[in-house]
């Protein structure tokens, strides 16, 4: 069976520059709301098929994320196939930038796993269709700042929906992953009066937590965390955190975290509902980062971007209320609103000007 049998993606571009070692795939799922925006993932995939599957899945996710975030941007994503520690170079990044430029503005790129703001500065030497650049070059800098802020807002909305108050004060929150986003999220939670327990696979991250927030409880691993007596679970590391093994063992009443693709497969959302666990859809609550980099397109203003990211609170409340009213899962409610906006606003482009 071919990968395009559902006819969902508008465009998929395979890019190769033998001299630099560049092998990349750019996936554009939809431009119904505007140019596609999504980051570039630099990763040593086991095969080209695995890389293609990832870019198709991720670009679709970006379309829904951007729609739900209220952005006039479509969904796209790119992957560079290879180990960034081995092959990343100025030559490769600039070659990639030229392929992005060749799409004429149909796709804006940004940072993702394996790429950083400094890389986007290099890519930008060959294309103007790049965001997530460094502050020195007029960019937004570290997008994890507003990613964490958005997750915190989504968590507050879920808390109000479940407990009647948007405060996490006195609640025990388990944070899995103390990377860039997890660190900022911990700061917001402590400031709000929450009790935080956390874990990370990196000894360096754990040392940071001990030194910066000695009041944070640290556990051995994610399995220990989810079986702990916590009120809220915040997966902030790899995808697939909610699966057939973890959901039955989870003791939290709310899940709200920064990780992408938290639901391991279709059907997990029903398992969460059946267990009475309130799930704040990942691509909604972690959209603060894309809101931040999208703001660069019109000239970055942090206060404006933060105000937009703060609205994740309102959108989360709306989705949780819709889920209750319609008797569906929050994940289904989020998809419905995103699809509705893409259809209704996208239709306006048929009116010729």
XYZ file of C-alpha atoms in Angstrom:
353
model
C 0.000 0.000 0.000
C 1.381 3.436 -0.895
C 1.903 6.156 1.706
C -0.308 8.640 -0.148
C -3.410 6.456 -0.530
C -5.481 8.760 1.687
C -4.567 11.773 -0.479
C -4.238 13.976 2.591
C -0.950 15.829 2.026
C -0.684 18.645 -0.495
C 2.991 18.206 -1.243
C 5.977 16.083 -0.251
C 9.443 17.076 -1.441
C 12.525 14.848 -1.339
C 15.743 16.864 -1.181
C 19.294 15.624 -1.730
C 22.711 17.252 -2.010
C 25.363 14.562 -2.282
C 28.326 16.864 -1.680
C 27.121 17.959 1.755
C 25.419 14.683 2.642
C 21.980 16.294 2.834
C 19.006 13.970 2.590
C 15.792 15.682 3.632
C 12.033 15.409 3.203
C 9.670 18.375 3.445
C 6.008 17.541 4.040
C 3.217 20.071 3.515
C -0.074 18.780 4.866
C -2.251 21.856 4.334
C -2.010 25.502 3.303
C -5.738 26.126 3.794
C -5.053 28.733 6.485
C -1.803 30.088 5.042
C 1.801 29.035 4.433
C 2.739 25.808 6.193
C 4.830 26.253 9.342
C 6.722 23.530 11.188
C 10.180 22.700 12.431
C 13.033 20.710 10.938
C 13.869 17.465 12.732
C 17.480 16.245 12.291
C 17.495 12.579 13.261
C 19.305 9.305 12.346
C 16.287 7.352 11.129
C 16.743 3.634 10.565
C 15.368 3.931 7.024
C 13.974 6.370 4.490
C 10.551 4.823 5.059
C 10.752 5.672 8.767
C 11.791 9.246 7.950
C 8.902 9.595 5.497
C 6.384 8.227 7.989
C 7.593 10.705 10.606
C 7.395 13.758 8.355
C 3.898 12.828 7.156
C 2.678 12.332 10.714
C 4.376 15.446 12.089
C 3.221 17.749 9.262
C -0.387 16.664 9.791
C -0.012 17.361 13.504
C 1.304 20.855 12.783
C -1.755 21.673 10.657
C -4.026 20.852 13.594
C -1.787 22.613 16.099
C -1.567 25.827 14.075
C -5.309 25.818 13.406
C -6.195 25.366 17.066
C -3.667 28.045 18.081
C -5.610 30.538 15.959
C -2.729 31.103 13.565
C -3.257 31.940 9.905
C -0.739 29.270 9.002
C -0.982 25.779 7.601
C 0.855 22.664 8.676
C 4.216 21.409 7.488
C 7.323 19.694 8.780
C 10.733 18.638 7.532
C 13.163 15.908 8.473
C 16.870 15.667 7.722
C 17.969 12.060 7.691
C 21.267 11.547 9.526
C 23.107 11.959 12.795
C 23.479 15.705 13.436
C 26.582 15.083 15.555
C 28.233 13.432 12.561
C 27.075 15.275 9.443
C 25.646 18.668 10.441
C 27.636 21.451 8.748
C 27.247 24.944 7.338
C 27.273 23.482 3.831
C 24.479 21.014 4.601
C 22.282 23.561 6.394
C 22.670 26.095 3.603
C 21.885 23.455 0.981
C 18.730 22.661 2.951
C 17.888 26.368 3.065
C 17.988 26.551 -0.718
C 15.446 23.732 -0.973
C 13.173 25.589 1.462
C 13.572 28.754 -0.624
C 12.671 26.825 -3.777
C 9.151 26.302 -2.408
C 8.539 30.038 -2.715
C 7.026 30.585 0.722
C 4.706 27.573 0.830
C 6.696 26.330 3.833
C 8.326 28.174 6.758
C 10.819 26.153 8.761
C 11.976 26.409 12.382
C 13.787 24.400 15.072
C 12.904 20.905 16.189
C 14.745 17.875 17.578
C 18.382 18.084 16.507
C 18.218 21.686 15.255
C 18.730 24.923 17.166
C 18.378 28.676 16.745
C 21.979 28.914 15.565
C 21.188 26.380 12.831
C 18.216 28.476 11.709
C 20.526 31.476 11.431
C 22.638 29.463 8.982
C 19.593 28.210 7.043
C 18.411 31.831 6.814
C 21.480 32.750 4.768
C 19.813 30.923 1.877
C 16.090 31.474 2.537
C 13.810 34.100 4.024
C 11.233 31.465 4.960
C 12.672 30.574 8.345
C 11.652 31.367 11.931
C 13.006 30.428 15.345
C 16.109 32.523 14.801
C 18.403 33.970 17.452
C 17.710 37.264 19.169
C 20.852 38.701 17.559
C 19.202 38.325 14.165
C 15.807 39.654 15.230
C 14.332 36.273 16.115
C 12.399 35.005 19.101
C 15.226 32.950 20.522
C 14.363 30.022 22.783
C 10.790 28.935 21.962
C 10.656 26.659 25.014
C 9.849 29.736 27.118
C 6.350 30.139 25.711
C 5.934 26.401 25.179
C 6.177 25.963 28.950
C 3.933 28.965 29.556
C 1.262 27.481 27.279
C 1.461 24.073 28.988
C 1.022 25.815 32.327
C -2.052 27.651 31.013
C -3.551 24.414 29.692
C -2.870 22.730 33.018
C -4.588 25.583 34.867
C -7.652 25.252 32.632
C -7.785 21.499 33.243
C -7.463 22.080 36.992
C -10.388 24.506 36.928
C -12.462 22.040 34.919
C -11.728 19.205 37.345
C -11.431 20.950 40.722
C -13.165 24.308 40.222
C -10.040 26.447 40.597
C -7.300 27.296 38.082
C -4.601 27.222 40.731
C -2.244 24.264 41.175
C -1.525 25.306 44.756
C -1.347 22.270 46.993
C -1.535 19.846 44.048
C 1.196 17.287 43.415
C 2.445 17.527 39.848
C 4.694 14.906 38.277
C 6.962 16.223 35.512
C 8.589 13.622 33.259
C 11.470 15.353 31.475
C 13.551 18.269 32.746
C 14.755 19.540 29.395
C 14.314 23.101 28.217
C 10.512 23.086 28.512
C 10.346 20.988 31.673
C 12.666 23.380 33.510
C 10.506 26.403 32.760
C 7.340 24.477 33.638
C 8.751 23.494 37.025
C 9.413 27.182 37.750
C 5.801 28.142 36.943
C 4.422 25.315 39.075
C 6.541 26.158 42.105
C 5.611 29.822 41.792
C 1.942 28.762 41.754
C 2.377 26.776 44.962
C 2.354 23.256 43.544
C 4.349 20.369 44.974
C 6.570 19.028 42.181
C 8.044 15.575 41.725
C 10.107 14.892 38.615
C 12.354 12.537 36.692
C 14.755 12.640 33.756
C 17.112 10.188 32.062
C 19.899 12.777 32.121
C 22.039 12.943 35.286
C 22.874 16.537 34.353
C 19.188 17.500 34.387
C 18.724 15.865 37.781
C 21.728 17.753 39.161
C 20.207 20.981 37.844
C 16.969 20.235 39.703
C 18.783 19.475 42.963
C 20.769 22.697 42.750
C 18.012 25.006 41.523
C 14.902 23.632 43.218
C 15.909 21.414 46.151
C 12.233 21.178 47.135
C 11.472 19.151 43.985
C 11.192 15.455 44.683
C 13.154 13.261 42.261
C 12.274 9.685 41.345
C 14.162 7.029 39.417
C 12.148 6.876 36.217
C 8.848 7.616 34.462
C 7.320 4.319 35.613
C 7.923 5.256 39.229
C 6.530 8.736 38.560
C 3.214 7.633 37.045
C 2.581 5.171 39.860
C 3.324 7.832 42.471
C 0.581 9.652 44.347
C 0.302 12.617 41.945
C -2.652 14.786 40.942
C -1.298 15.901 37.569
C 1.020 14.112 35.147
C 3.071 16.283 32.783
C 4.907 14.243 30.120
C 7.577 16.584 28.748
C 9.973 14.192 27.031
C 9.384 11.645 24.267
C 6.096 10.843 22.560
C 3.971 7.779 23.260
C 4.001 8.382 27.030
C 0.341 7.363 27.274
C 0.050 3.739 26.226
C -1.600 0.438 27.120
C 0.798 -0.048 30.029
C 1.062 3.442 31.502
C -2.573 4.570 31.424
C -3.897 1.687 33.590
C -1.113 2.381 36.103
C -1.489 6.177 36.117
C -2.707 7.642 39.407
C -3.071 11.258 38.284
C -6.470 12.833 37.603
C -5.133 15.184 34.906
C -2.601 14.797 32.092
C -1.163 17.999 30.633
C 2.368 18.085 29.262
C 4.684 19.403 26.574
C 5.594 16.159 24.791
C 4.323 15.662 21.239
C 2.199 12.657 20.223
C 1.536 11.574 23.798
C -1.182 9.094 22.787
C 0.641 5.951 21.657
C -2.201 4.924 19.363
C -5.841 5.561 18.563
C -7.987 4.265 21.391
C -5.808 5.510 24.233
C -8.029 8.604 24.542
C -11.013 6.325 25.295
C -9.004 4.453 27.901
C -8.247 7.771 29.615
C -11.943 8.715 29.569
C -12.953 5.306 30.944
C -10.500 5.760 33.825
C -11.801 9.258 34.553
C -8.474 10.903 33.680
C -8.815 14.372 32.156
C -6.481 14.745 29.171
C -5.514 18.195 27.883
C -4.633 17.507 24.202
C -0.890 17.779 23.693
C -0.908 19.699 20.423
C -3.118 22.317 22.061
C -1.275 22.921 25.316
C 2.222 22.753 23.787
C 1.442 25.251 21.010
C 3.065 28.195 22.818
C 6.320 27.489 21.002
C 4.816 27.665 17.533
C 2.926 30.809 18.551
C 6.276 32.319 19.548
C 8.121 31.483 16.331
C 5.105 32.401 14.170
C 5.210 35.884 15.660
C 8.610 36.380 14.008
C 6.997 36.455 10.570
C 5.543 39.909 11.296
C 8.490 41.091 13.425
C 8.815 39.497 16.850
C 7.219 41.079 19.916
C 7.487 38.944 23.055
C 4.596 40.582 24.924
C 2.273 40.076 21.961
C 3.337 36.449 21.585
C 2.928 35.757 25.312
C -0.566 37.248 25.252
C -1.488 34.902 22.404
C 0.012 31.924 24.248
C -1.949 32.837 27.371
C -5.143 32.254 25.377
C -4.316 28.535 25.423
C -6.103 28.645 28.784
C -9.364 29.765 27.142
C -9.069 27.313 24.253
C -8.421 24.423 26.634
C -11.498 25.332 28.678
C -13.587 25.495 25.506
C -12.415 22.074 24.348
C -12.985 20.391 27.706
C -16.487 21.865 27.872
C -17.225 20.745 24.306
C -16.046 17.239 25.140
C -18.447 17.080 28.097
C -21.349 18.516 26.115
C -20.898 16.208 23.133
C -19.924 13.150 25.160
C -16.626 12.756 23.328
C -12.977 12.707 24.403
C -11.012 15.992 24.678
C -8.747 14.694 21.885
C -11.745 14.284 19.562
C -13.093 17.690 20.569
C -9.739 19.319 19.756
C -9.604 17.613 16.358
C -13.147 18.735 15.616
C -12.419 22.394 16.348
C -9.188 22.348 14.345
C -10.875 20.715 11.344
C -13.776 23.156 11.578
C -11.440 26.164 11.487
C -9.424 24.763 8.579
C -12.627 24.165 6.606
C -14.430 27.414 7.424
C -11.529 29.852 7.200
C -9.807 27.925 4.419
C -12.989 28.186 2.328
C -12.610 31.974 2.248
C -9.616 31.601 -0.045
C -11.997 30.515 -2.772
C -13.312 34.089 -2.864
C -11.120 35.672 -5.517
C -9.693 39.116 -4.810
